[in-house]
Amino acid sequence: MVKIGHVIPDFELEAYQNDEIKTLRLSQFRGQWLICSSTRRTLRSSAQRSWRRWPTSTRSSAS
Amino acid sequence: MADLYPKFRELKAEVLSVSTDTVYVHKAWHDTSKAIAKIRFPMVADPTGNLAREFGTYIEGVGLSLRGTFLVDPDGVLKVIEIHDNSIGRSAKELLRKLQAAIFVREHGGEVCPASWEPGKETLKPSLDLVGQI
């Protein structure tokens, strides 16, 4: 588990930004300050309604 | 955080939000929530919970993460950890202050920022002279 004063581990992860899906690594942010903010966010009813309007082919390829 | 994001960028910091939701759920949130639609920084997906476990925020058996903030310097070294119960919100304004303090300390070796320090206020130089004086 991460500790103060230690280098954080590198992870490769998907991210959503400006209507694009991209892959990023934590190590790519070396050279600048980085803030990782974890949230609890889950799919709530309003977002679920939006999800159901997506074409089914998009949803099946997403899973 | 979304509203203060430009201030973090002025200090050459990047912000990543992370949750156990997939990128598709992030898009759904972005499309349906006025608050989330303001976000311009990357919204990272951690559906396996591996990142959350490494950072100590994963809630086993539930599959969600606690609210955690981790400030990392340009060398990849962790400088600040803040973890809240999910019922207690954080303050982006306070985080900005912490970033300003971390940047100052990095740029002014030997000086430290005391409690509630803000830019322009006095700092401290740890020495034997300070013993019993604070």
XYZ file of N, CA, C and O in Angstrom, chain A residues 1-9 11 13-19 21-22 24 26 29-44 46-48 50-51 53-54 58 61-63, chain B residues 8-9 12-19 21 23-24 27 29 32 40 42-45 51 54 56 64-81 86 90 95 102-103 106:
384
model
N 0.847 -1.180 0.000
C 0.000 0.000 0.000
C 0.891 1.241 0.000
O 1.963 1.256 0.563
N 0.434 2.300 -0.642
C 1.245 3.521 -0.773
C 1.536 4.145 0.582
O 0.744 4.023 1.532
N 2.692 4.796 0.660
C 3.083 5.466 1.901
C 3.648 6.833 1.580
O 4.240 7.043 0.516
N 3.497 7.746 2.502
C 4.096 9.083 2.359
C 5.616 8.934 2.249
O 6.224 8.157 2.993
N 6.182 9.680 1.286
C 7.628 9.642 1.131
C 8.119 8.559 0.188
O 9.317 8.472 -0.079
N 7.188 7.738 -0.320
C 7.553 6.661 -1.238
C 7.000 6.944 -2.629
O 5.961 7.606 -2.776
N 7.688 6.405 -3.636
C 7.213 6.564 -5.006
C 5.966 5.706 -5.215
O 5.927 4.549 -4.801
N 4.950 6.291 -5.827
C 3.718 5.533 -6.057
C 3.941 4.501 -7.158
O 4.783 4.695 -8.036
N 3.208 3.400 -7.132
C 3.369 2.386 -8.181
C 2.822 2.903 -9.504
O 2.031 3.851 -9.532
N 0.556 2.383 -12.794
C -0.620 1.651 -13.254
C -0.955 2.114 -14.655
O -0.807 3.298 -14.976
N -4.181 2.545 -17.048
C -5.631 2.575 -16.838
C -6.323 3.281 -18.000
O -5.718 4.091 -18.691
N -7.608 2.983 -18.158
C -8.431 3.717 -19.118
C -9.016 4.955 -18.442
O -9.289 4.938 -17.241
N -9.209 6.000 -19.246
C -9.799 7.229 -18.713
C -10.734 7.843 -19.753
O -10.541 7.666 -20.967
N -11.737 8.564 -19.259
C -12.661 9.293 -20.131
C -12.371 10.784 -19.954
O -12.314 11.294 -18.837
N -12.142 11.485 -21.074
C -11.882 12.918 -21.017
C -12.287 13.564 -22.334
O -11.912 13.080 -23.406
N -13.036 14.634 -22.260
C -13.446 15.383 -23.459
C -14.048 14.468 -24.528
O -13.675 14.541 -25.712
N -14.953 13.612 -24.096
C -15.688 12.696 -24.979
C -14.772 11.703 -25.702
O -15.109 11.219 -26.786
N -12.076 8.193 -25.007
C -11.535 7.184 -24.102
C -10.057 7.042 -24.441
O -9.699 6.868 -25.607
N -9.215 7.142 -23.437
C -7.778 7.049 -23.665
C -7.147 6.137 -22.624
O -7.733 5.860 -21.584
N -3.883 5.704 -20.115
C -2.817 6.485 -19.524
C -2.095 5.665 -18.464
O -2.605 4.642 -17.989
N 0.241 6.163 -14.771
C 0.545 7.134 -13.724
C 1.949 7.707 -13.927
O 2.217 8.865 -13.620
N 2.940 11.120 -15.747
C 2.769 12.422 -15.105
C 4.006 12.845 -14.329
O 3.976 13.857 -13.619
N 5.090 12.087 -14.441
C 6.332 12.525 -13.818
C 6.753 13.843 -14.452
O 6.591 14.056 -15.640
N 7.307 14.706 -13.623
C 7.701 16.021 -14.113
C 6.672 17.088 -13.771
O 6.919 18.276 -13.957
N 5.501 16.660 -13.295
C 4.498 17.625 -12.840
C 3.853 17.082 -11.567
O 3.986 15.900 -11.243
N 3.156 17.963 -10.867
C 2.417 17.526 -9.684
C 1.179 16.759 -10.150
O 0.575 17.075 -11.172
N 0.826 15.745 -9.355
C -0.315 14.911 -9.714
C -1.237 14.775 -8.519
O -0.790 14.544 -7.400
N -2.511 14.947 -8.779
C -3.513 14.721 -7.737
C -4.418 13.590 -8.192
O -5.071 13.697 -9.235
N -4.418 12.493 -7.439
C -5.331 11.383 -7.689
C -6.470 11.506 -6.685
O -6.232 11.476 -5.481
N -7.673 11.641 -7.188
C -8.821 11.828 -6.317
C -9.801 10.685 -6.532
O -10.463 10.617 -7.570
N -9.878 9.773 -5.567
C -10.792 8.644 -5.704
C -12.172 9.040 -5.188
O -12.301 9.788 -4.216
N -13.184 8.573 -5.887
C -14.556 8.883 -5.501
C -15.360 7.607 -5.425
O -14.961 6.564 -5.940
N -16.525 7.725 -4.841
C -17.393 6.582 -4.643
C -18.303 6.358 -5.848
O -18.889 5.331 -5.998
N -18.325 7.300 -6.759
C -19.368 7.415 -7.775
C -19.883 6.089 -8.330
O -19.119 5.213 -8.690
N -21.197 5.929 -8.399
C -21.802 4.735 -8.994
C -22.862 5.171 -9.968
O -23.269 6.330 -9.981
N -23.349 4.243 -10.752
C -24.363 4.542 -11.745
C -25.683 4.720 -11.033
O -26.205 3.799 -10.428
N -26.203 5.932 -11.062
C -27.489 6.189 -10.422
C -28.591 6.192 -11.457
O -28.340 6.117 -12.642
N -30.502 8.370 -12.942
C -30.465 9.299 -14.068
C -29.443 8.859 -15.100
O -29.683 8.897 -16.296
N -28.292 8.384 -14.652
C -27.268 7.914 -15.576
C -27.698 6.602 -16.209
O -27.388 6.320 -17.359
N -28.446 5.770 -15.471
C -28.907 4.512 -16.044
C -29.864 4.759 -17.199
O -29.843 4.041 -18.185
N -29.754 7.228 -19.245
C -28.912 7.604 -20.377
C -28.257 6.374 -20.969
O -28.169 6.228 -22.180
N -27.790 5.456 -20.120
C -27.156 4.215 -20.551
C -28.114 3.398 -21.386
O -27.758 2.845 -22.410
N -30.357 4.402 -23.355
C -30.618 4.986 -24.680
C -29.497 4.669 -25.656
O -29.628 4.905 -26.832
N -28.352 4.150 -25.172
C -27.246 3.816 -26.074
C -27.649 2.655 -26.966
O -28.359 1.757 -26.549
N -23.281 -0.857 -29.059
C -22.250 -0.124 -28.322
C -22.075 -0.708 -26.931
O -20.981 -0.896 -26.444
N -20.285 -4.152 -26.940
C -18.850 -4.051 -27.208
C -18.123 -3.435 -26.031
O -16.946 -3.634 -25.845
N -18.866 -2.631 -25.204
C -18.245 -1.985 -24.041
C -18.005 -2.988 -22.938
O -17.149 -2.825 -22.096
N -18.792 -4.083 -22.850
C -18.666 -5.015 -21.713
C -17.684 -6.098 -21.988
O -16.684 -6.127 -22.292
N -5.379 24.618 -10.495
C -4.414 23.535 -10.372
C -3.533 23.492 -11.622
O -2.323 23.260 -11.546
N -4.095 23.720 -12.755
C -3.318 23.712 -14.004
C -2.316 24.853 -14.037
O -1.215 24.702 -14.571
N 0.737 23.893 -12.636
C 1.331 22.782 -13.373
C 1.048 21.442 -12.702
O 1.927 20.572 -12.603
N -0.171 21.293 -12.199
C -0.599 20.026 -11.611
C -1.696 19.425 -12.476
O -2.515 20.152 -13.039
N -1.688 18.111 -12.584
C -2.785 17.433 -13.263
C -3.646 16.752 -12.206
O -3.162 16.321 -11.164
N -4.939 16.675 -12.492
C -5.888 16.030 -11.603
C -6.446 14.808 -12.315
O -6.804 14.873 -13.494
N -6.492 13.705 -11.619
C -7.164 12.504 -12.118
C -8.245 12.130 -11.107
O -7.950 11.980 -9.927
N -9.489 11.992 -11.564
C -10.486 11.422 -10.675
C -10.540 9.928 -10.974
O -10.337 9.520 -12.124
N -10.763 9.133 -9.962
C -10.749 7.676 -10.110
C -11.948 7.096 -9.369
O -12.254 7.502 -8.250
N -12.622 6.169 -10.004
C -13.633 5.400 -9.294
C -13.645 4.000 -9.889
O -13.006 3.745 -10.915
N -16.034 2.735 -11.329
C -16.887 2.720 -12.513
C -16.044 2.554 -13.778
O -14.867 2.912 -13.810
N -15.209 3.369 -17.930
C -15.195 4.632 -18.686
C -16.580 4.930 -19.264
O -16.932 6.089 -19.490
N -17.370 3.913 -19.505
C -18.711 4.105 -20.077
C -19.654 4.696 -19.034
O -20.518 5.510 -19.348
N -18.809 8.299 -18.815
C -19.471 9.067 -19.892
C -20.939 9.295 -19.549
O -21.471 10.383 -19.753
N -22.295 9.513 -16.612
C -22.322 10.574 -15.598
C -22.096 11.930 -16.250
O -22.804 12.901 -15.984
N -25.162 13.188 -18.051
C -26.436 13.382 -17.344
C -26.344 14.292 -16.122
O -27.358 14.782 -15.663
N -13.146 18.632 -16.687
C -12.294 18.651 -17.878
C -11.049 17.780 -17.689
O -10.274 17.599 -18.625
N -9.018 14.083 -16.683
C -9.303 12.668 -16.971
C -10.062 11.999 -15.835
O -9.735 12.166 -14.670
N -11.072 11.244 -16.194
C -11.851 10.449 -15.236
C -11.426 9.000 -15.431
O -11.768 8.367 -16.432
N -10.644 8.504 -14.492
C -10.012 7.193 -14.631
C -10.933 6.084 -14.158
O -11.658 6.233 -13.168
N -10.882 4.966 -14.875
C -11.691 3.799 -14.536
C -10.832 2.762 -13.818
O -9.764 2.390 -14.319
N -6.254 -0.333 -8.273
C -5.659 0.951 -7.886
C -6.160 1.377 -6.510
O -5.395 1.826 -5.659
N -4.416 -0.538 -3.809
C -3.037 -0.088 -3.625
C -2.997 1.218 -2.843
O -2.072 1.449 -2.050
N -5.360 2.106 -0.697
C -6.008 1.929 0.599
C -7.419 2.470 0.697
O -7.903 2.743 1.802
N -16.701 -0.536 -4.063
C -16.577 0.906 -4.252
C -15.323 1.412 -3.542
O -14.664 0.678 -2.821
N -15.059 2.695 -3.760
C -13.892 3.308 -3.134
C -14.325 4.374 -2.137
O -15.367 5.012 -2.304
N -13.521 4.548 -1.107
C -13.699 5.698 -0.223
C -13.231 6.951 -0.955
O -12.545 6.881 -1.971
N -13.616 8.111 -0.412
C -13.144 9.370 -0.983
C -11.706 9.597 -0.515
O -11.470 9.825 0.671
N -10.752 9.523 -1.445
C -9.355 9.699 -1.081
C -8.669 10.684 -2.007
O -8.976 10.753 -3.201
N -7.764 11.465 -1.450
C -6.981 12.411 -2.253
C -5.508 12.158 -2.006
O -5.080 12.059 -0.856
N -4.752 12.039 -3.085
C -3.333 11.715 -2.992
C -2.553 12.726 -3.819
O -2.788 12.861 -5.018
N -1.654 13.450 -3.162
C -0.859 14.481 -3.821
C 0.547 13.933 -4.055
O 1.227 13.532 -3.097
N 0.957 13.901 -5.316
C 2.228 13.276 -5.704
C 3.123 14.334 -6.331
O 2.666 15.107 -7.188
N 4.399 14.366 -5.931
C 5.299 15.398 -6.468
C 5.833 14.992 -7.845
O 5.567 13.881 -8.326
N 6.564 15.886 -8.516
C 7.036 15.585 -9.876
C 7.977 14.384 -9.982
O 8.222 13.893 -11.083
N 8.494 13.915 -8.830
C 9.346 12.718 -8.852
C 8.538 11.449 -8.617
O 9.102 10.360 -8.512
N 7.246 11.585 -8.493
C 6.391 10.424 -8.233
C 6.282 10.067 -6.760
O 5.741 9.011 -6.412
N 6.779 10.924 -5.879
C 6.759 10.653 -4.438
C 5.458 11.185 -3.820
O 5.074 12.327 -4.052
N 4.827 10.337 -3.029
C 3.562 10.703 -2.389
C 3.815 11.663 -1.234
O 4.632 11.389 -0.352
N 3.108 12.785 -1.242
C 3.335 13.822 -0.225
C 2.137 14.016 0.702
O 2.287 14.454 1.835
N 0.934 13.777 0.221
C -0.266 14.008 1.026
C -1.244 12.864 0.796
O -1.463 12.437 -0.343
N -1.820 12.382 1.888
C -2.917 11.402 1.828
C -4.075 11.980 2.627
O -3.894 12.438 3.756
N -17.326 8.083 3.071
C -18.070 8.582 1.917
C -19.189 9.558 2.273
O -19.791 10.166 1.385
N -14.905 16.399 0.678
C -13.607 17.049 0.814
C -13.687 18.493 0.327
O -14.732 18.942 -0.118
N -7.322 21.514 -0.704
C -6.351 20.753 -1.472
C -5.431 21.694 -2.245
O -4.226 21.474 -2.324
N 3.085 22.385 -0.693
C 4.017 21.363 -1.165
C 4.973 21.940 -2.196
O 6.178 21.637 -2.189
N 4.469 22.777 -3.078
C 5.311 23.415 -4.092
C 6.316 24.343 -3.424
O 7.503 24.345 -3.755
N 9.093 22.372 -1.721
C 9.997 21.780 -2.716
C 10.961 22.823 -3.262
O 12.127 22.531 -3.531
